[in-house]
């Protein structure tokens, strides 16, 4: 199905409406804010189009359930996470899909999820017995300062309004609580810089925004968080094959193909809540 973008937006990070062309893919324009550097699809699919896009077929095609590499990544990420945020508390997974990540968390956590796609949310509830709310984060009436961890895994780039969702995350997190922006496509990494629209994580139908460490830090700091840890998951993961990926990096670039898995392609940020929010200028 061909998706025609219909929603025009200003920069979500700084609010300006001054952009330069960054690229074009699948018939959709990708621009970069001249003021803050945020890269995003504009115009983009609207809410009704996205609701149709994230059908059950989307999650089946992406192998959200039953992919051994993804399951292994969850184990690695959870082991790392427990060293930082602790081993218990109220854990909210935003964009939890089928609920597989939540199901892998230790039972010492009180687990909740939010999922935009109705069928995926239903699956998570029925398959794993999880407490999953259907919708977007700002649509769910969570009590203020009641959550210990808010986790966005492979989700932040999909959000229609990251600024609003970080404001909500700040309001529901306890003081000292953790915000985790996990496996976010890194537009400033080697693949993002060199391959541009051939960076394999650029698909503007669903990846609406494209971040760098600089823009992620500005998002966090402008919404009352202090960045404490930054990781670039690749080495030691199931997706690592240094020799083959390095050769493919050169070969694919020279022959016009998409980028291979490579160091710096995704970024994970751990940020801790402070009491004040200072909107980004």
PDB file of C-alpha atoms in Angstrom:
ATOM      1  CA  UNK A   1       0.000   0.000   0.000  1.00  0.00           C
ATOM      2  CA  UNK A   2       1.231   3.492  -0.850  1.00  0.00           C
ATOM      3  CA  UNK A   3       1.086   5.932   2.042  1.00  0.00           C
ATOM      4  CA  UNK A   4       0.604   9.606   1.182  1.00  0.00           C
ATOM      5  CA  UNK A   5       1.930  11.959   3.891  1.00  0.00           C
ATOM      6  CA  UNK A   6      -0.612  14.610   4.822  1.00  0.00           C
ATOM      7  CA  UNK A   7       0.438  16.205   8.126  1.00  0.00           C
ATOM      8  CA  UNK A   8       2.842  19.162   8.169  1.00  0.00           C
ATOM      9  CA  UNK A   9       4.597  20.015  11.447  1.00  0.00           C
ATOM     10  CA  UNK A  10       7.151  22.437  12.863  1.00  0.00           C
ATOM     11  CA  UNK A  11      10.250  21.221  14.677  1.00  0.00           C
ATOM     12  CA  UNK A  12       9.246  19.212  17.729  1.00  0.00           C
ATOM     13  CA  UNK A  13      12.428  20.047  19.640  1.00  0.00           C
ATOM     14  CA  UNK A  14      12.689  23.833  19.317  1.00  0.00           C
ATOM     15  CA  UNK A  15       9.350  24.799  17.756  1.00  0.00           C
ATOM     16  CA  UNK A  16      10.860  26.599  14.773  1.00  0.00           C
ATOM     17  CA  UNK A  17       9.706  26.151  11.197  1.00  0.00           C
ATOM     18  CA  UNK A  18      12.933  26.658   9.273  1.00  0.00           C
ATOM     19  CA  UNK A  19      14.373  23.563   7.628  1.00  0.00           C
ATOM     20  CA  UNK A  20      16.742  22.377   4.952  1.00  0.00           C
ATOM     21  CA  UNK A  21      16.287  19.271   2.838  1.00  0.00           C
ATOM     22  CA  UNK A  22      18.015  16.232   4.337  1.00  0.00           C
ATOM     23  CA  UNK A  23      16.793  13.506   1.983  1.00  0.00           C
ATOM     24  CA  UNK A  24      13.851  11.708   0.435  1.00  0.00           C
ATOM     25  CA  UNK A  25      12.811   8.069   0.780  1.00  0.00           C
ATOM     26  CA  UNK A  26       9.693   6.107  -0.180  1.00  0.00           C
ATOM     27  CA  UNK A  27       8.274   9.314  -1.624  1.00  0.00           C
ATOM     28  CA  UNK A  28       8.538  11.152   1.708  1.00  0.00           C
ATOM     29  CA  UNK A  29      10.623  14.230   2.436  1.00  0.00           C
ATOM     30  CA  UNK A  30      13.039  14.250   5.371  1.00  0.00           C
ATOM     31  CA  UNK A  31      14.212  17.638   6.619  1.00  0.00           C
ATOM     32  CA  UNK A  32      16.632  19.046   9.173  1.00  0.00           C
ATOM     33  CA  UNK A  33      15.853  21.962  11.466  1.00  0.00           C
ATOM     34  CA  UNK A  34      18.214  24.852  10.766  1.00  0.00           C
ATOM     35  CA  UNK A  35      18.033  25.947  14.401  1.00  0.00           C
ATOM     36  CA  UNK A  36      18.548  22.805  16.512  1.00  0.00           C
ATOM     37  CA  UNK A  37      19.546  20.136  13.992  1.00  0.00           C
ATOM     38  CA  UNK A  38      16.650  17.721  14.556  1.00  0.00           C
ATOM     39  CA  UNK A  39      15.969  15.522  11.514  1.00  0.00           C
ATOM     40  CA  UNK A  40      12.371  14.499  10.819  1.00  0.00           C
ATOM     41  CA  UNK A  41       9.844  13.457   8.182  1.00  0.00           C
ATOM     42  CA  UNK A  42       7.787  16.409   6.984  1.00  0.00           C
ATOM     43  CA  UNK A  43       5.050  16.130   5.878  1.00  0.00           C
ATOM     44  CA  UNK A  44       4.272  12.808   7.530  1.00  0.00           C
ATOM     45  CA  UNK A  45       1.494  10.284   8.006  1.00  0.00           C
ATOM     46  CA  UNK A  46      -1.358  11.478  10.204  1.00  0.00           C
ATOM     47  CA  UNK A  47      -2.800   9.643  13.227  1.00  0.00           C
ATOM     48  CA  UNK A  48      -5.441   7.752  11.244  1.00  0.00           C
ATOM     49  CA  UNK A  49      -2.867   6.569   8.719  1.00  0.00           C
ATOM     50  CA  UNK A  50      -0.502   5.452  11.483  1.00  0.00           C
ATOM     51  CA  UNK A  51      -3.308   3.558  13.193  1.00  0.00           C
ATOM     52  CA  UNK A  52      -3.827   1.581   9.990  1.00  0.00           C
ATOM     53  CA  UNK A  53      -0.078   1.193   9.412  1.00  0.00           C
ATOM     54  CA  UNK A  54       0.533  -0.453  12.799  1.00  0.00           C
ATOM     55  CA  UNK A  55      -1.711  -3.396  12.099  1.00  0.00           C
ATOM     56  CA  UNK A  56      -1.187  -6.913  13.405  1.00  0.00           C
ATOM     57  CA  UNK A  57       0.674  -7.676  10.179  1.00  0.00           C
ATOM     58  CA  UNK A  58       3.259  -5.006  11.045  1.00  0.00           C
ATOM     59  CA  UNK A  59       4.262  -6.777  14.247  1.00  0.00           C
ATOM     60  CA  UNK A  60       4.201 -10.206  12.621  1.00  0.00           C
ATOM     61  CA  UNK A  61       6.417  -8.978   9.780  1.00  0.00           C
ATOM     62  CA  UNK A  62       8.850  -7.421  12.265  1.00  0.00           C
ATOM     63  CA  UNK A  63       9.062 -10.701  14.215  1.00  0.00           C
ATOM     64  CA  UNK A  64       8.324  -9.112  17.580  1.00  0.00           C
ATOM     65  CA  UNK A  65       7.491 -12.522  18.965  1.00  0.00           C
ATOM     66  CA  UNK A  66       9.763 -15.513  18.495  1.00  0.00           C
ATOM     67  CA  UNK A  67      12.916 -13.822  17.125  1.00  0.00           C
ATOM     68  CA  UNK A  68      15.910 -15.419  18.950  1.00  0.00           C
ATOM     69  CA  UNK A  69      18.229 -12.469  18.260  1.00  0.00           C
ATOM     70  CA  UNK A  70      15.726 -10.019  19.692  1.00  0.00           C
ATOM     71  CA  UNK A  71      15.220 -12.286  22.725  1.00  0.00           C
ATOM     72  CA  UNK A  72      18.989 -12.379  23.292  1.00  0.00           C
ATOM     73  CA  UNK A  73      19.144  -8.579  23.040  1.00  0.00           C
ATOM     74  CA  UNK A  74      16.464  -8.310  25.710  1.00  0.00           C
ATOM     75  CA  UNK A  75      18.591 -10.448  28.025  1.00  0.00           C
ATOM     76  CA  UNK A  76      21.653  -8.252  27.424  1.00  0.00           C
ATOM     77  CA  UNK A  77      19.736  -5.009  27.870  1.00  0.00           C
ATOM     78  CA  UNK A  78      17.962  -6.163  31.017  1.00  0.00           C
ATOM     79  CA  UNK A  79      21.225  -7.307  32.605  1.00  0.00           C
ATOM     80  CA  UNK A  80      22.724  -3.871  31.919  1.00  0.00           C
ATOM     81  CA  UNK A  81      19.594  -2.068  33.068  1.00  0.00           C
ATOM     82  CA  UNK A  82      19.395  -3.838  36.421  1.00  0.00           C
ATOM     83  CA  UNK A  83      22.880  -2.581  37.298  1.00  0.00           C
ATOM     84  CA  UNK A  84      21.694   1.010  36.804  1.00  0.00           C
ATOM     85  CA  UNK A  85      18.050   1.246  37.893  1.00  0.00           C
ATOM     86  CA  UNK A  86      17.944  -1.532  40.482  1.00  0.00           C
ATOM     87  CA  UNK A  87      15.999  -4.772  40.590  1.00  0.00           C
ATOM     88  CA  UNK A  88      12.521  -3.670  41.676  1.00  0.00           C
ATOM     89  CA  UNK A  89       9.980  -0.884  41.286  1.00  0.00           C
ATOM     90  CA  UNK A  90       7.129   0.199  39.049  1.00  0.00           C
ATOM     91  CA  UNK A  91       8.264  -0.215  35.444  1.00  0.00           C
ATOM     92  CA  UNK A  92       6.391   1.329  32.501  1.00  0.00           C
ATOM     93  CA  UNK A  93       7.244   0.146  28.977  1.00  0.00           C
ATOM     94  CA  UNK A  94       5.999   2.641  26.389  1.00  0.00           C
ATOM     95  CA  UNK A  95       5.314   1.079  23.009  1.00  0.00           C
ATOM     96  CA  UNK A  96       5.519  -2.405  24.496  1.00  0.00           C
ATOM     97  CA  UNK A  97       4.283  -4.182  21.317  1.00  0.00           C
ATOM     98  CA  UNK A  98       3.516  -7.831  22.152  1.00  0.00           C
ATOM     99  CA  UNK A  99       4.849  -7.425  25.693  1.00  0.00           C
ATOM    100  CA  UNK A 100       7.873  -9.663  25.199  1.00  0.00           C
ATOM    101  CA  UNK A 101      10.346  -7.260  26.870  1.00  0.00           C
ATOM    102  CA  UNK A 102       8.075  -6.803  29.895  1.00  0.00           C
ATOM    103  CA  UNK A 103       7.630 -10.558  30.176  1.00  0.00           C
ATOM    104  CA  UNK A 104      11.428 -10.955  30.378  1.00  0.00           C
ATOM    105  CA  UNK A 105      11.774  -8.545  33.308  1.00  0.00           C
ATOM    106  CA  UNK A 106      12.232 -10.064  36.768  1.00  0.00           C
ATOM    107  CA  UNK A 107       8.985 -10.566  38.663  1.00  0.00           C
ATOM    108  CA  UNK A 108      10.295  -8.171  41.324  1.00  0.00           C
ATOM    109  CA  UNK A 109       9.069  -5.323  39.094  1.00  0.00           C
ATOM    110  CA  UNK A 110       5.486  -4.100  38.950  1.00  0.00           C
ATOM    111  CA  UNK A 111       5.038  -4.140  35.179  1.00  0.00           C
ATOM    112  CA  UNK A 112       2.816  -1.944  33.022  1.00  0.00           C
ATOM    113  CA  UNK A 113       2.768  -1.140  29.329  1.00  0.00           C
ATOM    114  CA  UNK A 114       1.364   1.319  26.837  1.00  0.00           C
ATOM    115  CA  UNK A 115       0.825   0.295  23.210  1.00  0.00           C
ATOM    116  CA  UNK A 116      -0.568   2.278  20.272  1.00  0.00           C
ATOM    117  CA  UNK A 117      -1.629  -0.790  18.241  1.00  0.00           C
ATOM    118  CA  UNK A 118      -4.822  -2.354  19.571  1.00  0.00           C
ATOM    119  CA  UNK A 119      -4.104  -5.936  18.461  1.00  0.00           C
ATOM    120  CA  UNK A 120      -0.594  -5.886  19.907  1.00  0.00           C
ATOM    121  CA  UNK A 121      -1.897  -4.586  23.252  1.00  0.00           C
ATOM    122  CA  UNK A 122      -4.543  -7.309  23.287  1.00  0.00           C
ATOM    123  CA  UNK A 123      -1.918  -9.972  22.564  1.00  0.00           C
ATOM    124  CA  UNK A 124       0.287  -8.748  25.438  1.00  0.00           C
ATOM    125  CA  UNK A 125      -2.630  -8.924  27.847  1.00  0.00           C
ATOM    126  CA  UNK A 126      -3.793 -12.381  26.729  1.00  0.00           C
ATOM    127  CA  UNK A 127      -0.405 -14.050  26.140  1.00  0.00           C
ATOM    128  CA  UNK A 128       1.493 -12.738  29.176  1.00  0.00           C
ATOM    129  CA  UNK A 129      -1.246 -11.433  31.465  1.00  0.00           C
ATOM    130  CA  UNK A 130       0.293  -7.958  31.392  1.00  0.00           C
ATOM    131  CA  UNK A 131      -1.349  -4.706  32.413  1.00  0.00           C
ATOM    132  CA  UNK A 132      -1.190  -2.925  29.043  1.00  0.00           C
ATOM    133  CA  UNK A 133      -3.040   0.273  28.206  1.00  0.00           C
ATOM    134  CA  UNK A 134      -4.045   0.838  24.590  1.00  0.00           C
ATOM    135  CA  UNK A 135      -3.181   4.282  23.214  1.00  0.00           C
ATOM    136  CA  UNK A 136      -0.399   6.805  23.512  1.00  0.00           C
ATOM    137  CA  UNK A 137       1.359   7.742  26.738  1.00  0.00           C
ATOM    138  CA  UNK A 138      -0.337  11.125  27.094  1.00  0.00           C
ATOM    139  CA  UNK A 139      -3.754   9.463  26.771  1.00  0.00           C
ATOM    140  CA  UNK A 140      -3.303   7.207  29.820  1.00  0.00           C
ATOM    141  CA  UNK A 141      -4.175   8.776  33.230  1.00  0.00           C
ATOM    142  CA  UNK A 142      -1.193   7.665  35.305  1.00  0.00           C
ATOM    143  CA  UNK A 143      -0.864   9.099  38.792  1.00  0.00           C
ATOM    144  CA  UNK A 144       1.839  11.744  39.170  1.00  0.00           C
ATOM    145  CA  UNK A 145       5.220  10.686  40.586  1.00  0.00           C
ATOM    146  CA  UNK A 146       4.185   7.041  40.811  1.00  0.00           C
ATOM    147  CA  UNK A 147       6.601   5.279  38.430  1.00  0.00           C
ATOM    148  CA  UNK A 148      10.251   4.300  38.961  1.00  0.00           C
ATOM    149  CA  UNK A 149      11.265   3.629  35.337  1.00  0.00           C
ATOM    150  CA  UNK A 150       9.809   4.825  32.024  1.00  0.00           C
ATOM    151  CA  UNK A 151      11.265   2.795  29.159  1.00  0.00           C
ATOM    152  CA  UNK A 152      11.064   3.565  25.430  1.00  0.00           C
ATOM    153  CA  UNK A 153      12.697   0.712  23.510  1.00  0.00           C
ATOM    154  CA  UNK A 154      12.905   1.224  19.747  1.00  0.00           C
ATOM    155  CA  UNK A 155       9.974   3.597  20.161  1.00  0.00           C
ATOM    156  CA  UNK A 156      11.171   7.179  20.561  1.00  0.00           C
ATOM    157  CA  UNK A 157      11.666   7.617  16.809  1.00  0.00           C
ATOM    158  CA  UNK A 158       8.054   6.512  16.204  1.00  0.00           C
ATOM    159  CA  UNK A 159       6.420   9.083  18.480  1.00  0.00           C
ATOM    160  CA  UNK A 160       4.273  11.781  16.930  1.00  0.00           C
ATOM    161  CA  UNK A 161       5.135  14.217  19.717  1.00  0.00           C
ATOM    162  CA  UNK A 162       8.287  13.233  21.649  1.00  0.00           C
ATOM    163  CA  UNK A 163       8.245  16.536  23.536  1.00  0.00           C
ATOM    164  CA  UNK A 164       4.795  15.895  24.979  1.00  0.00           C
ATOM    165  CA  UNK A 165       5.615  12.295  25.882  1.00  0.00           C
ATOM    166  CA  UNK A 166       8.763  13.340  27.759  1.00  0.00           C
ATOM    167  CA  UNK A 167       6.721  15.915  29.665  1.00  0.00           C
ATOM    168  CA  UNK A 168       4.307  13.161  30.675  1.00  0.00           C
ATOM    169  CA  UNK A 169       7.201  10.836  31.563  1.00  0.00           C
ATOM    170  CA  UNK A 170       8.637  13.530  33.818  1.00  0.00           C
ATOM    171  CA  UNK A 171       5.296  14.086  35.544  1.00  0.00           C
ATOM    172  CA  UNK A 172       4.687  10.397  36.340  1.00  0.00           C
ATOM    173  CA  UNK A 173       8.253   9.516  37.374  1.00  0.00           C
ATOM    174  CA  UNK A 174       9.280   9.741  41.001  1.00  0.00           C
ATOM    175  CA  UNK A 175      12.111  12.107  41.856  1.00  0.00           C
ATOM    176  CA  UNK A 176      15.290  10.224  40.955  1.00  0.00           C
ATOM    177  CA  UNK A 177      13.352   7.928  38.643  1.00  0.00           C
ATOM    178  CA  UNK A 178      14.842   6.737  35.382  1.00  0.00           C
ATOM    179  CA  UNK A 179      14.010   7.545  31.772  1.00  0.00           C
ATOM    180  CA  UNK A 180      15.465   5.032  29.296  1.00  0.00           C
ATOM    181  CA  UNK A 181      15.541   5.832  25.578  1.00  0.00           C
ATOM    182  CA  UNK A 182      16.766   2.520  24.217  1.00  0.00           C
ATOM    183  CA  UNK A 183      18.077   1.458  20.783  1.00  0.00           C
ATOM    184  CA  UNK A 184      17.199   4.778  19.121  1.00  0.00           C
ATOM    185  CA  UNK A 185      18.475   5.099  15.524  1.00  0.00           C
ATOM    186  CA  UNK A 186      21.531   7.393  15.635  1.00  0.00           C
ATOM    187  CA  UNK A 187      21.577   9.720  12.651  1.00  0.00           C
ATOM    188  CA  UNK A 188      25.010  11.016  13.694  1.00  0.00           C
ATOM    189  CA  UNK A 189      26.692   7.604  13.611  1.00  0.00           C
ATOM    190  CA  UNK A 190      28.877   6.398  10.725  1.00  0.00           C
ATOM    191  CA  UNK A 191      25.947   4.874   8.819  1.00  0.00           C
ATOM    192  CA  UNK A 192      23.687   7.876   9.336  1.00  0.00           C
ATOM    193  CA  UNK A 193      26.351  10.333   8.229  1.00  0.00           C
ATOM    194  CA  UNK A 194      27.661   8.412   5.235  1.00  0.00           C
ATOM    195  CA  UNK A 195      24.705   6.436   3.924  1.00  0.00           C
ATOM    196  CA  UNK A 196      22.059   9.122   4.653  1.00  0.00           C
ATOM    197  CA  UNK A 197      18.744   7.767   3.291  1.00  0.00           C
ATOM    198  CA  UNK A 198      20.454   4.405   2.627  1.00  0.00           C
ATOM    199  CA  UNK A 199      20.970   4.034   6.379  1.00  0.00           C
ATOM    200  CA  UNK A 200      18.811   0.943   6.929  1.00  0.00           C
ATOM    201  CA  UNK A 201      16.992   2.508   9.897  1.00  0.00           C
ATOM    202  CA  UNK A 202      15.632   5.363   7.783  1.00  0.00           C
ATOM    203  CA  UNK A 203      12.035   4.577   6.836  1.00  0.00           C
ATOM    204  CA  UNK A 204       9.940   7.700   7.318  1.00  0.00           C
ATOM    205  CA  UNK A 205       6.521   6.039   7.235  1.00  0.00           C
ATOM    206  CA  UNK A 206       7.116   4.940  10.835  1.00  0.00           C
ATOM    207  CA  UNK A 207      10.427   6.442  11.940  1.00  0.00           C
ATOM    208  CA  UNK A 208       9.204  10.020  12.116  1.00  0.00           C
ATOM    209  CA  UNK A 209      12.199  11.529  13.935  1.00  0.00           C
ATOM    210  CA  UNK A 210      15.954  10.906  13.636  1.00  0.00           C
ATOM    211  CA  UNK A 211      18.135  11.758  16.611  1.00  0.00           C
ATOM    212  CA  UNK A 212      21.759  12.280  17.539  1.00  0.00           C
ATOM    213  CA  UNK A 213      23.214  12.295  21.049  1.00  0.00           C
ATOM    214  CA  UNK A 214      23.105  16.094  20.870  1.00  0.00           C
ATOM    215  CA  UNK A 215      19.376  16.292  20.136  1.00  0.00           C
ATOM    216  CA  UNK A 216      18.509  13.518  22.605  1.00  0.00           C
ATOM    217  CA  UNK A 217      20.424  15.350  25.332  1.00  0.00           C
ATOM    218  CA  UNK A 218      18.541  18.565  24.546  1.00  0.00           C
ATOM    219  CA  UNK A 219      15.242  16.708  24.761  1.00  0.00           C
ATOM    220  CA  UNK A 220      16.203  15.262  28.133  1.00  0.00           C
ATOM    221  CA  UNK A 221      17.619  18.429  29.654  1.00  0.00           C
ATOM    222  CA  UNK A 222      14.711  20.544  28.434  1.00  0.00           C
ATOM    223  CA  UNK A 223      12.274  18.218  30.165  1.00  0.00           C
ATOM    224  CA  UNK A 224      13.877  17.951  33.572  1.00  0.00           C
ATOM    225  CA  UNK A 225      16.243  15.009  33.115  1.00  0.00           C
ATOM    226  CA  UNK A 226      19.991  14.677  33.529  1.00  0.00           C
ATOM    227  CA  UNK A 227      21.742  12.240  31.177  1.00  0.00           C
ATOM    228  CA  UNK A 228      23.758   9.761  33.244  1.00  0.00           C
ATOM    229  CA  UNK A 229      24.758   6.981  30.840  1.00  0.00           C
ATOM    230  CA  UNK A 230      25.094   6.654  27.058  1.00  0.00           C
ATOM    231  CA  UNK A 231      25.641   3.388  25.172  1.00  0.00           C
ATOM    232  CA  UNK A 232      25.993   2.440  21.508  1.00  0.00           C
ATOM    233  CA  UNK A 233      24.818  -1.215  21.426  1.00  0.00           C
ATOM    234  CA  UNK A 234      26.650  -3.358  18.877  1.00  0.00           C
ATOM    235  CA  UNK A 235      29.749  -5.010  20.330  1.00  0.00           C
ATOM    236  CA  UNK A 236      28.789  -8.074  22.328  1.00  0.00           C
ATOM    237  CA  UNK A 237      25.310  -8.262  20.808  1.00  0.00           C
ATOM    238  CA  UNK A 238      23.844 -10.960  18.509  1.00  0.00           C
ATOM    239  CA  UNK A 239      24.096  -8.472  15.642  1.00  0.00           C
ATOM    240  CA  UNK A 240      27.881  -8.016  15.908  1.00  0.00           C
ATOM    241  CA  UNK A 241      30.107  -9.382  13.169  1.00  0.00           C
ATOM    242  CA  UNK A 242      32.959  -6.899  13.033  1.00  0.00           C
ATOM    243  CA  UNK A 243      34.865  -8.250  10.039  1.00  0.00           C
ATOM    244  CA  UNK A 244      31.867  -9.005   7.835  1.00  0.00           C
ATOM    245  CA  UNK A 245      30.097  -5.765   8.777  1.00  0.00           C
ATOM    246  CA  UNK A 246      33.202  -3.658   8.152  1.00  0.00           C
ATOM    247  CA  UNK A 247      33.633  -5.176   4.701  1.00  0.00           C
ATOM    248  CA  UNK A 248      29.933  -4.723   3.972  1.00  0.00           C
ATOM    249  CA  UNK A 249      30.099  -1.115   5.172  1.00  0.00           C
ATOM    250  CA  UNK A 250      32.568  -0.278   2.406  1.00  0.00           C
ATOM    251  CA  UNK A 251      31.057  -2.529  -0.265  1.00  0.00           C
ATOM    252  CA  UNK A 252      27.488  -1.407   0.342  1.00  0.00           C
ATOM    253  CA  UNK A 253      28.426   2.249   0.286  1.00  0.00           C
ATOM    254  CA  UNK A 254      30.312   1.910  -3.013  1.00  0.00           C
ATOM    255  CA  UNK A 255      27.562  -0.140  -4.678  1.00  0.00           C
ATOM    256  CA  UNK A 256      24.592   1.951  -3.546  1.00  0.00           C
ATOM    257  CA  UNK A 257      23.089  -0.563  -1.144  1.00  0.00           C
ATOM    258  CA  UNK A 258      21.728  -0.014   2.366  1.00  0.00           C
ATOM    259  CA  UNK A 259      24.020   0.063   5.380  1.00  0.00           C
ATOM    260  CA  UNK A 260      24.833  -3.150   7.287  1.00  0.00           C
ATOM    261  CA  UNK A 261      24.675  -3.506  11.094  1.00  0.00           C
ATOM    262  CA  UNK A 262      27.461  -1.297  12.428  1.00  0.00           C
ATOM    263  CA  UNK A 263      28.790   0.348  15.573  1.00  0.00           C
ATOM    264  CA  UNK A 264      27.026   3.628  16.362  1.00  0.00           C
ATOM    265  CA  UNK A 265      23.853   2.871  14.416  1.00  0.00           C
ATOM    266  CA  UNK A 266      21.725   2.954  17.566  1.00  0.00           C
ATOM    267  CA  UNK A 267      22.060   4.815  20.833  1.00  0.00           C
ATOM    268  CA  UNK A 268      20.709   4.166  24.325  1.00  0.00           C
ATOM    269  CA  UNK A 269      20.406   6.964  26.883  1.00  0.00           C
ATOM    270  CA  UNK A 270      19.715   6.652  30.612  1.00  0.00           C
ATOM    271  CA  UNK A 271      18.539   9.913  32.178  1.00  0.00           C
ATOM    272  CA  UNK A 272      17.412  10.669  35.715  1.00  0.00           C
ATOM    273  CA  UNK A 273      14.567  12.952  36.756  1.00  0.00           C
ATOM    274  CA  UNK A 274      15.275  16.267  38.460  1.00  0.00           C
ATOM    275  CA  UNK A 275      12.592  18.497  39.931  1.00  0.00           C
ATOM    276  CA  UNK A 276      12.436  21.250  37.299  1.00  0.00           C
ATOM    277  CA  UNK A 277      11.699  21.339  33.607  1.00  0.00           C
ATOM    278  CA  UNK A 278      13.291  24.000  31.443  1.00  0.00           C
ATOM    279  CA  UNK A 279      11.748  24.146  27.945  1.00  0.00           C
ATOM    280  CA  UNK A 280      14.289  24.064  25.116  1.00  0.00           C
ATOM    281  CA  UNK A 281      14.809  27.419  23.397  1.00  0.00           C
TER     282      UNK A 281
END
